[in-house]
Coordinates of C-alpha atoms in Angstrom, one line a residue:
Chain A
M388 CA 92.5 127.8 88.6
L389 CA 94.6 129.9 86.2
S390 CA 97.8 131.2 87.1
T391 CA 99.8 133.9 85.0
I392 CA 103.6 134.4 84.8
R393 CA 105.7 136.5 82.7
V394 CA 108.9 134.8 81.3
R395 CA 112.2 136.1 83.1
Y396 CA 115.3 136.8 81.1
A397 CA 117.0 134.4 83.6
E398 CA 114.5 131.7 82.3
T399 CA 115.8 131.8 78.8
D400 CA 118.6 129.8 77.3
Q401 CA 121.1 130.5 74.4
M402 CA 118.5 128.7 72.2
G403 CA 116.5 132.0 72.5
V404 CA 113.8 129.9 74.3
V405 CA 112.9 129.1 78.0
Y406 CA 115.1 126.5 79.6
Y407 CA 113.4 123.2 79.8
A408 CA 113.5 122.8 83.6
N409 CA 111.9 126.3 84.3
Y410 CA 108.4 124.7 83.5
L411 CA 108.7 122.8 86.6
V412 CA 109.3 125.9 88.6
W413 CA 106.0 127.3 86.8
M414 CA 104.1 124.4 87.8
E415 CA 105.3 125.1 91.3
V416 CA 104.1 128.6 91.2
A417 CA 100.9 127.5 89.8
R418 CA 100.5 124.6 92.4
V419 CA 101.0 127.1 95.4
E420 CA 98.6 129.5 93.9
Y421 CA 95.9 126.3 93.3
C422 CA 96.4 125.4 96.8
K423 CA 95.6 128.7 98.1
S424 CA 92.6 129.1 95.9
V425 CA 91.1 126.1 97.8
G426 CA 91.9 127.4 101.2
F427 CA 94.9 125.4 101.7
S428 CA 98.2 127.1 102.9
Y429 CA 101.2 125.3 101.7
E430 CA 103.5 127.4 104.3
E431 CA 101.0 126.8 107.2
M432 CA 101.2 123.0 106.7
E433 CA 105.0 123.2 106.6
R434 CA 105.2 125.5 109.7
E435 CA 102.4 124.3 111.9
D436 CA 102.0 120.6 110.9
G437 CA 105.7 119.8 110.1
I438 CA 104.1 118.1 106.7
F439 CA 105.8 118.8 103.5
L440 CA 104.7 118.0 100.0
A441 CA 107.5 116.2 98.4
V442 CA 107.7 115.6 94.7
A443 CA 107.4 112.1 93.6
E444 CA 107.1 112.3 89.8
A445 CA 106.9 115.1 87.4
N446 CA 106.7 114.9 83.8
C447 CA 106.3 117.7 81.1
R448 CA 105.6 117.7 77.2
Y449 CA 107.1 120.7 75.5
L450 CA 104.9 121.7 72.6
Y451 CA 106.0 125.1 71.6
P452 CA 108.8 127.1 73.0
A453 CA 108.2 130.1 75.2
R454 CA 110.2 133.4 74.8
F455 CA 111.3 136.2 77.0
D456 CA 108.9 138.7 78.3
Q457 CA 105.8 136.6 76.9
E458 CA 102.9 136.1 79.3
V459 CA 102.1 132.6 79.8
T460 CA 99.1 131.2 81.7
I461 CA 99.1 127.9 83.6
E462 CA 95.7 126.1 84.3
T463 CA 96.0 123.6 87.1
T464 CA 93.8 120.9 87.9
L465 CA 93.7 118.5 90.8
S466 CA 94.1 115.1 89.2
G467 CA 94.2 112.8 91.8
A468 CA 94.0 112.8 95.8
H469 CA 94.1 110.6 98.8
P470 CA 95.5 111.2 102.3
R471 CA 99.0 110.2 101.1
M472 CA 99.2 111.6 97.7
V473 CA 98.0 114.3 95.4
K474 CA 98.5 114.8 91.8
F475 CA 98.3 118.0 89.6
A476 CA 97.9 118.4 86.0
Y477 CA 99.0 121.6 84.2
Q478 CA 98.2 123.1 80.7
M479 CA 100.6 126.0 79.9
R480 CA 99.6 128.3 77.0
L481 CA 100.6 132.1 75.8
A482 CA 98.2 134.4 77.5
G483 CA 95.2 135.6 75.5
G484 CA 93.9 132.3 74.3
G485 CA 97.1 131.6 72.6
R486 CA 99.0 128.7 71.5
K487 CA 99.5 125.6 73.9
L488 CA 103.2 125.8 75.2
A489 CA 103.4 122.7 77.3
S490 CA 101.4 120.4 79.6
G491 CA 102.6 118.7 82.6
E492 CA 101.9 116.6 85.5
T493 CA 103.3 116.1 89.1
K494 CA 102.5 113.6 91.9
H495 CA 103.4 114.4 95.3
V496 CA 103.4 112.4 98.7
F497 CA 102.9 113.9 102.1
V498 CA 106.1 113.6 104.2
G499 CA 107.2 114.7 107.8
R500 CA 110.3 116.6 108.4
D501 CA 112.4 113.5 108.4
L502 CA 111.1 113.2 104.9
K503 CA 109.3 109.7 105.7
P504 CA 105.8 109.5 104.5
A505 CA 103.0 111.0 106.3
Q506 CA 99.6 111.7 105.9
L507 CA 97.9 114.8 105.3
P508 CA 96.3 116.1 108.4
E509 CA 92.6 115.3 108.3
K510 CA 91.9 119.4 108.6
Y511 CA 93.1 119.6 105.1
W512 CA 91.2 116.8 103.4
A513 CA 88.4 118.9 102.5
N514 CA 90.7 121.4 100.5
F515 CA 91.7 118.6 98.1
G516 CA 88.1 116.6 98.2
I517 CA 89.3 113.9 100.1
G518 CA 86.9 111.4 101.8
G519 CA 84.3 114.0 100.7
S520 CA 81.8 111.6 99.1
A521 CA 82.3 108.8 101.6
P522 CA 79.9 108.5 104.4
Q523 CA 81.4 109.2 107.6
P524 CA 80.3 106.7 110.4
Chain B
M1196 CA 142.2 127.9 96.6
L1197 CA 141.4 127.1 92.7
S1198 CA 137.8 125.7 91.7
T1199 CA 137.0 124.7 88.3
I1200 CA 133.3 124.4 87.0
R1201 CA 131.9 123.6 83.6
V1202 CA 129.5 126.3 82.0
R1203 CA 125.9 124.2 82.1
Y1204 CA 123.5 125.0 79.3
A1205 CA 121.1 126.1 82.1
E1206 CA 123.3 129.0 83.1
T1207 CA 123.2 130.5 79.5
D1208 CA 120.8 133.0 78.5
Q1209 CA 119.4 134.3 75.2
M1210 CA 122.4 136.7 74.8
G1211 CA 124.2 133.4 74.3
V1212 CA 126.3 134.0 77.3
V1213 CA 126.2 133.1 80.9
Y1214 CA 123.3 134.8 82.8
Y1215 CA 124.8 137.2 85.4
A1216 CA 123.3 135.9 88.6
N1217 CA 124.8 132.6 88.1
Y1218 CA 128.4 133.9 88.8
L1219 CA 127.1 134.2 92.3
V1220 CA 126.3 130.5 92.5
W1221 CA 129.9 129.8 91.1
M1222 CA 131.2 132.0 94.0
E1223 CA 129.2 129.8 96.3
V1224 CA 130.6 126.7 94.8
A1225 CA 134.2 128.1 95.1
R1226 CA 133.3 129.3 98.6
V1227 CA 132.2 125.9 99.8
E1228 CA 135.6 124.2 98.3
Y1229 CA 137.7 126.9 99.9
C1230 CA 136.0 126.1 103.1
K1231 CA 136.6 122.4 102.8
S1232 CA 140.3 123.1 101.8
V1233 CA 140.9 124.8 105.1
G1234 CA 139.2 122.1 107.0
F1235 CA 136.1 123.7 107.6
S1236 CA 132.7 121.9 106.9
Y1237 CA 129.9 124.5 106.2
E1238 CA 127.3 121.6 106.4
E1239 CA 128.8 120.2 110.0
M1240 CA 128.7 123.8 111.3
E1241 CA 125.0 124.4 110.1
R1242 CA 124.0 120.7 111.5
E1243 CA 126.0 120.5 114.6
D1244 CA 126.1 124.0 116.0
G1245 CA 123.1 125.4 114.1
I1246 CA 125.3 128.4 113.0
F1247 CA 124.9 129.4 109.1
L1248 CA 126.8 131.9 107.0
A1249 CA 124.4 134.4 105.8
V1250 CA 125.2 136.6 103.0
A1251 CA 125.4 140.4 104.0
E1252 CA 126.8 141.7 100.6
A1253 CA 128.0 140.6 97.2
N1254 CA 129.2 142.3 94.2
C1255 CA 130.6 141.1 90.6
R1256 CA 132.6 142.9 88.0
Y1257 CA 131.8 141.4 84.8
L1258 CA 134.8 141.7 82.2
Y1259 CA 134.3 139.2 79.7
P1260 CA 131.2 136.7 78.9
A1261 CA 131.6 133.0 79.8
R1262 CA 130.0 130.7 77.4
F1263 CA 128.5 127.3 77.4
D1264 CA 130.7 124.4 78.2
Q1265 CA 133.6 126.6 78.8
E1266 CA 135.7 125.5 81.8
V1267 CA 136.0 128.5 84.1
T1268 CA 138.4 128.5 87.2
I1269 CA 137.5 130.4 90.4
E1270 CA 140.2 131.6 92.6
T1271 CA 139.1 132.1 95.9
T1272 CA 140.9 134.1 98.9
L1273 CA 140.0 135.1 102.4
S1274 CA 139.8 138.7 102.2
G1275 CA 138.7 139.4 105.9
A1276 CA 137.5 137.7 109.0
H1277 CA 136.7 137.9 112.5
P1278 CA 134.3 136.1 114.8
R1279 CA 131.2 137.7 113.4
M1280 CA 132.3 138.1 109.7
V1281 CA 134.1 136.7 106.9
K1282 CA 134.9 138.1 103.4
F1283 CA 135.9 136.4 100.3
A1284 CA 137.2 137.7 97.2
Y1285 CA 137.0 135.7 93.8
Q1286 CA 138.9 135.9 90.4
M1287 CA 137.1 134.1 87.7
R1288 CA 139.1 133.2 84.5
L1289 CA 138.6 130.8 81.4
A1290 CA 140.6 127.8 82.4
G1291 CA 143.9 127.1 81.1
G1292 CA 145.6 130.4 81.8
G1293 CA 142.8 132.3 80.0
R1294 CA 141.3 135.5 79.8
K1295 CA 139.9 137.1 83.0
L1296 CA 135.9 136.8 83.1
A1297 CA 134.8 138.3 86.3
S1298 CA 135.8 139.4 89.7
G1299 CA 133.7 139.2 92.9
E1300 CA 133.4 139.6 96.7
T1301 CA 131.0 138.5 99.1
K1302 CA 130.7 139.5 102.8
H1303 CA 129.2 137.1 105.3
V1304 CA 127.7 137.2 108.7
F1305 CA 127.3 134.2 111.0
V1306 CA 123.8 133.7 112.3
G1307 CA 122.0 131.2 114.3
R1308 CA 118.8 129.3 113.2
D1309 CA 116.7 132.3 114.1
L1310 CA 118.7 134.4 111.4
K1311 CA 120.2 136.6 114.1
P1312 CA 123.5 137.5 114.4
A1313 CA 125.9 134.8 116.0
Q1314 CA 129.6 134.1 116.8
L1315 CA 131.5 131.5 114.8
P1316 CA 132.1 129.0 117.4
E1317 CA 135.8 129.1 118.8
K1318 CA 136.6 125.7 117.3
Y1319 CA 136.5 127.1 113.6
W1320 CA 138.4 130.3 114.3
A1321 CA 141.8 128.6 113.3
N1322 CA 139.8 127.6 110.0
F1323 CA 139.8 131.2 109.0
G1324 CA 143.0 132.5 110.7
I1325 CA 140.9 134.4 113.4
G1326 CA 142.8 135.2 116.7
G1327 CA 145.6 133.2 115.3
S1328 CA 148.4 135.8 115.6
A1329 CA 147.6 137.1 118.8
P1330 CA 148.8 135.9 122.1
Q1331 CA 146.5 133.8 124.0
P1332 CA 146.4 134.7 127.8
Chain C
M1018 CA 108.9 152.5 89.3
L1019 CA 107.6 149.6 91.7
S1020 CA 107.6 146.0 90.8
T1021 CA 106.2 143.1 92.6
I1022 CA 107.2 139.5 92.9
R1023 CA 106.0 136.7 95.0
V1024 CA 108.7 134.4 96.4
R1025 CA 108.8 131.1 94.6
Y1026 CA 109.7 128.0 96.7
A1027 CA 112.4 127.4 93.8
E1028 CA 114.1 130.6 95.1
T1029 CA 114.6 129.2 98.8
D1030 CA 117.4 127.3 99.9
Q1031 CA 118.0 125.1 102.8
M1032 CA 118.7 128.0 105.2
G1033 CA 114.8 128.5 104.7
V1034 CA 115.3 131.9 103.1
V1035 CA 115.8 133.1 99.6
Y1036 CA 119.2 132.2 98.0
Y1037 CA 121.4 135.2 97.5
A1038 CA 121.7 135.0 93.7
N1039 CA 117.9 135.2 93.1
Y1040 CA 117.8 138.9 94.3
L1041 CA 119.7 139.4 91.1
V1042 CA 117.1 137.8 89.1
W1043 CA 114.4 140.2 90.9
M1044 CA 116.4 143.1 89.7
E1045 CA 116.2 142.0 86.3
V1046 CA 112.5 141.5 86.5
A1047 CA 112.2 145.0 87.8
R1048 CA 114.5 146.5 85.0
V1049 CA 112.6 145.0 82.6
E1050 CA 109.7 146.8 83.9
Y1051 CA 111.3 149.9 84.6
C1052 CA 112.3 149.8 80.8
K1053 CA 108.7 149.4 79.6
S1054 CA 107.4 152.0 82.1
V1055 CA 109.7 154.6 80.1
G1056 CA 108.5 153.4 76.8
F1057 CA 111.6 151.4 76.1
S1058 CA 111.4 147.7 74.9
Y1059 CA 114.4 145.6 75.7
E1060 CA 112.9 142.7 73.5
E1061 CA 112.5 145.2 70.7
M1062 CA 116.1 146.6 70.9
E1063 CA 117.5 143.2 70.9
R1064 CA 115.4 142.1 67.8
E1065 CA 115.3 145.2 65.6
D1066 CA 118.6 146.9 66.4
G1067 CA 120.8 144.0 67.6
I1068 CA 121.8 145.8 70.6
F1069 CA 122.0 144.1 73.9
L1070 CA 122.4 145.2 77.7
A1071 CA 125.3 143.6 79.0
V1072 CA 125.7 143.7 82.7
A1073 CA 129.1 145.4 83.8
E1074 CA 128.7 145.2 87.4
A1075 CA 126.4 144.3 90.0
N1076 CA 126.0 144.4 93.9
C1077 CA 123.6 143.6 96.6
R1078 CA 123.5 144.3 100.1
Y1079 CA 121.1 141.8 102.0
L1080 CA 119.6 143.3 105.3
Y1081 CA 116.8 141.0 106.0
P1082 CA 115.9 137.7 104.7
A1083 CA 112.8 137.0 102.2
R1084 CA 110.9 133.9 102.9
F1085 CA 108.8 131.7 100.8
D1086 CA 105.4 133.2 99.5
Q1087 CA 106.1 136.6 100.7
E1088 CA 105.4 139.6 98.3
V1089 CA 108.4 141.7 97.8
T1090 CA 108.3 145.1 96.2
I1091 CA 111.2 146.3 94.0
E1092 CA 111.5 149.9 93.7
T1093 CA 113.8 150.7 90.7
T1094 CA 115.5 154.0 89.8
L1095 CA 117.7 155.2 86.9
S1096 CA 120.9 156.2 88.9
G1097 CA 122.9 157.2 85.6
A1098 CA 123.0 156.9 81.9
H1099 CA 124.8 158.0 78.8
P1100 CA 124.9 156.4 75.3
R1101 CA 127.3 153.7 76.3
M1102 CA 126.1 153.0 79.9
V1103 CA 123.1 152.9 82.1
K1104 CA 122.8 152.1 86.0
F1105 CA 120.0 151.3 88.0
A1106 CA 119.3 151.2 91.9
Y1107 CA 116.9 148.8 93.5
Q1108 CA 115.2 148.9 96.9
M1109 CA 113.7 145.7 97.9
R1110 CA 110.9 145.7 100.6
L1111 CA 108.4 143.2 102.1
A1112 CA 105.0 144.7 100.3
G1113 CA 102.9 146.5 102.4
G1114 CA 105.3 149.2 103.4
G1115 CA 107.3 146.7 105.1
R1116 CA 110.7 146.0 106.1
K1117 CA 113.6 146.6 103.9
L1118 CA 115.1 143.5 102.5
A1119 CA 118.0 144.4 100.4
S1120 CA 119.3 147.0 98.2
G1121 CA 121.3 146.7 95.0
E1122 CA 122.8 148.4 92.1
T1123 CA 123.6 147.1 88.3
K1124 CA 125.6 148.8 85.8
H1125 CA 125.0 148.0 82.1
V1126 CA 126.9 148.6 78.8
F1127 CA 125.3 148.5 75.3
V1128 CA 127.2 145.7 73.1
G1129 CA 126.1 144.4 69.6
R1130 CA 125.7 140.8 68.8
D1131 CA 129.3 140.3 68.9
L1132 CA 129.3 141.5 72.3
K1133 CA 131.8 144.4 71.6
P1134 CA 130.7 147.7 73.1
A1135 CA 128.1 149.6 71.2
Q1136 CA 125.9 152.8 71.5
L1137 CA 122.3 153.0 72.4
P1138 CA 120.6 153.9 69.0
E1139 CA 119.7 157.6 69.5
K1140 CA 116.0 156.8 69.2
Y1141 CA 116.1 155.2 72.7
W1142 CA 118.1 158.1 74.2
A1143 CA 114.9 160.0 75.5
N1144 CA 113.9 156.8 77.3
F1145 CA 116.9 157.2 79.7
G1146 CA 116.9 161.0 79.8
I1147 CA 120.2 161.2 77.6
G1148 CA 120.8 164.5 75.8
G1149 CA 117.8 165.7 76.8
S1150 CA 118.9 169.0 78.4
A1151 CA 121.4 169.5 75.4
P1152 CA 120.3 172.0 72.7
Q1153 CA 119.2 170.2 69.3
P1154 CA 120.6 171.9 66.1
Chain D
M1481 CA 128.4 107.0 80.5
L1482 CA 128.9 108.0 84.0
S1483 CA 128.6 111.7 85.0
T1484 CA 129.5 113.4 88.6
I1485 CA 128.0 116.3 90.1
R1486 CA 128.2 117.8 93.6
V1487 CA 125.0 119.3 95.0
R1488 CA 125.3 123.1 95.4
Y1489 CA 123.7 125.1 97.9
A1490 CA 121.8 127.1 95.5
E1491 CA 120.0 123.9 94.3
T1492 CA 118.6 123.1 97.8
D1493 CA 115.2 124.5 99.1
Q1494 CA 113.7 125.3 102.4
M1495 CA 112.6 121.5 102.7
G1496 CA 116.4 121.1 103.0
V1497 CA 116.7 119.1 100.0
V1498 CA 117.4 119.6 96.2
Y1499 CA 114.6 121.2 94.5
Y1500 CA 112.7 119.0 92.0
A1501 CA 113.6 121.0 88.8
N1502 CA 117.1 120.9 89.4
Y1503 CA 117.3 117.1 88.5
L1504 CA 116.4 118.3 85.0
V1505 CA 119.7 120.2 85.0
W1506 CA 121.6 117.5 86.2
M1507 CA 120.1 115.6 83.5
E1508 CA 121.4 118.1 80.9
V1509 CA 124.8 118.3 82.4
A1510 CA 125.0 114.4 82.1
R1511 CA 123.6 114.5 78.6
V1512 CA 126.2 117.0 77.4
E1513 CA 128.7 114.6 78.7
Y1514 CA 127.3 111.5 76.9
C1515 CA 127.4 113.4 73.8
K1516 CA 131.1 114.3 74.3
S1517 CA 131.8 110.5 75.1
V1518 CA 130.4 109.3 71.8
G1519 CA 132.3 112.0 69.9
F1520 CA 129.4 114.3 69.5
S1521 CA 129.7 118.1 70.2
Y1522 CA 126.5 119.8 71.0
E1523 CA 128.1 123.1 70.8
E1524 CA 129.6 122.4 67.3
M1525 CA 126.3 121.3 66.0
E1526 CA 124.7 124.5 67.1
R1527 CA 127.6 126.7 65.8
E1528 CA 128.4 125.0 62.5
D1529 CA 125.1 123.1 61.6
G1530 CA 122.6 125.5 63.0
I1531 CA 120.9 122.6 64.5
F1532 CA 119.6 122.4 67.9
L1533 CA 118.4 119.7 70.3
A1534 CA 114.8 120.9 71.4
V1535 CA 113.5 118.7 74.3
A1536 CA 110.0 117.5 73.5
E1537 CA 109.4 115.8 76.8
A1538 CA 111.0 115.2 80.2
N1539 CA 110.0 113.0 83.2
C1540 CA 111.7 112.3 86.5
R1541 CA 110.7 110.0 89.4
Y1542 CA 112.0 111.1 92.6
L1543 CA 112.9 108.2 94.9
Y1544 CA 115.0 109.5 97.6
P1545 CA 116.0 113.2 98.2
A1546 CA 119.5 114.6 97.5
R1547 CA 121.1 117.0 99.9
F1548 CA 123.7 119.8 99.9
D1549 CA 127.3 118.8 99.1
Q1550 CA 126.4 115.3 98.7
E1551 CA 128.2 113.6 95.4
V1552 CA 125.8 112.2 92.8
T1553 CA 126.4 110.2 89.8
I1554 CA 124.4 110.1 86.9
E1555 CA 124.2 107.3 84.6
T1556 CA 123.2 108.3 80.9
T1557 CA 122.1 105.7 78.3
L1558 CA 120.7 106.3 74.9
S1559 CA 117.2 104.9 74.9
G1560 CA 116.3 105.6 71.3
A1561 CA 117.4 107.4 68.2
H1562 CA 116.6 108.1 64.6
P1563 CA 117.4 111.2 62.3
R1564 CA 114.7 113.5 63.8
M1565 CA 114.8 112.2 67.5
V1566 CA 116.7 110.9 70.3
K1567 CA 115.9 109.8 73.8
F1568 CA 117.9 109.5 76.9
A1569 CA 117.6 107.8 80.3
Y1570 CA 119.3 108.4 83.2
Q1571 CA 119.7 107.0 86.7
M1572 CA 120.9 109.0 89.6
R1573 CA 122.5 107.7 92.8
L1574 CA 124.8 108.9 95.7
A1575 CA 128.3 108.2 94.6
G1576 CA 130.0 105.4 96.1
G1577 CA 127.5 102.7 95.1
G1578 CA 124.9 104.5 97.2
R1579 CA 121.4 104.6 97.0
K1580 CA 119.2 105.5 94.1
L1581 CA 117.9 109.0 94.1
A1582 CA 116.0 109.3 90.9
S1583 CA 115.4 108.1 87.5
G1584 CA 114.5 109.9 84.4
E1585 CA 114.1 110.2 80.5
T1586 CA 114.1 112.9 78.1
K1587 CA 113.1 112.7 74.5
H1588 CA 114.6 115.3 72.0
V1589 CA 113.8 116.4 68.3
F1590 CA 116.4 118.3 66.3
V1591 CA 115.4 121.8 65.1
G1592 CA 116.8 124.5 62.9
R1593 CA 117.4 128.1 64.2
D1594 CA 113.8 128.7 63.6
L1595 CA 112.9 125.9 65.9
K1596 CA 111.2 123.9 63.3
P1597 CA 112.1 120.2 63.0
A1598 CA 115.1 119.5 61.2
Q1599 CA 117.2 116.2 60.5
L1600 CA 120.4 115.6 62.4
P1601 CA 123.2 116.0 59.9
E1602 CA 124.3 112.7 58.6
K1603 CA 127.8 113.2 59.6
Y1604 CA 126.5 112.8 63.3
W1605 CA 124.4 109.5 62.8
A1606 CA 127.2 107.5 63.9
N1607 CA 127.4 109.0 67.3
F1608 CA 124.1 108.0 68.0
G1609 CA 124.1 104.6 66.3
I1610 CA 121.7 105.8 63.7
G1611 CA 121.6 103.8 60.3
G1612 CA 124.5 102.0 61.8
S1613 CA 123.3 98.3 61.4
A1614 CA 121.8 98.6 57.9
P1615 CA 123.9 97.6 55.0
Q1616 CA 125.3 100.7 53.0
P1617 CA 124.8 100.2 49.5

């Protein structure tokens, strides 16, 4: 799944490049689009099931700075999933086959409204390829 | 009520000064401190009464740019209040009696969880000087 | 000029709606697109001419809260311009002819790298309709 | 080095807790304070030496969510340093000996104005304990 964003002025800092925390915002944008692309609605799960996707871990390696008004592509892949957890990996590049800017990974756990660990409702399993290959008794 | 913040790197942009939207964040920080100073807890009203303070209007005049690591004071005054609405005014200055950076105003309406207009619960009126001077029958 | 953004999770706050300062970020996104649409490059003026557009004033009236994942259109119009100043007005609506969310205005002055007032270089005047009606000797 | 911040409303998201990217902003705030505490001024190095500290890597493990208006302490330690690179580790806790919220690490490289790798000017080495234990001929 490929997402595209354009760097906002708000996202730059006085070094003249994108402030490092904003790459995590871009990962979120890309993750939401990834979820939609596999037929999974973040917003619906929150509203209907009271299940949220809490971030457990995030990391980012910064290779080359992004600048204002550049178009950046974020390639998102599902790098792991089971009923309590999903992991996504991200590759950020200048649009147009350009230079690699950064790569990252986020790990998420499903939680209820009380923020205690929960299971992803089974109706969403197929969206993340969970339980798909195992025989169902 | 005088609040103090220190400019974060994250708050600067590539012009080398604080990005304009961040002054509204500072106003929020100052407003929360103002509310506490008059014995009013934002967080308690949200949790216990299900009443939120929704912003209806905000404006800011930028006089002189703030820069990374500067200490900024925000003087907050209550510029209007009745049971459905409160208004705050802000003066932002470099700390140490310094130069005036910006001034702003925000207008807020009380809303319920459904975001429909609500009244400030009467127990909080005194915090904002509402109904205080009028004779109570 | 009509710009479209999609509400990011990062832009929401614990009231479940978009945090008020983020509307100013959207205005910036829309303003940059407006400038491009009239053939004016923000980034070029900064880099080539050392002229920046500093915000002198911003205001926003919030009519209805925007929520995560909604598509929002921002209609930008030039509401004033002369060689030292430009003003923009913004109308924010839910995409698809939907409800009006907010309206705002920003006023900008041209400044040099030293952040002192400067004039918009004459080559850019036509982009903002400045001096257009006056006879050119 | 112990830094303290108070959670801003702006930093929360619709899950009712602090949005994950903001922990990286807190690490920046803590890192700046750490640098000052060892006599090193970020701002001076940028201005006088034209040397910037570019983030090469960042990661964060989220253990327990922080909420609006909570006071959070960030303990910063230098976890590695040589003339081209420094590493910091962070422990974030609720103030008052409270619960651990998150831990993180950032790795930085020194760069010039052109964002190409540079060396930390020798006058700053002692601040980071670089070359300190080696005998000086």
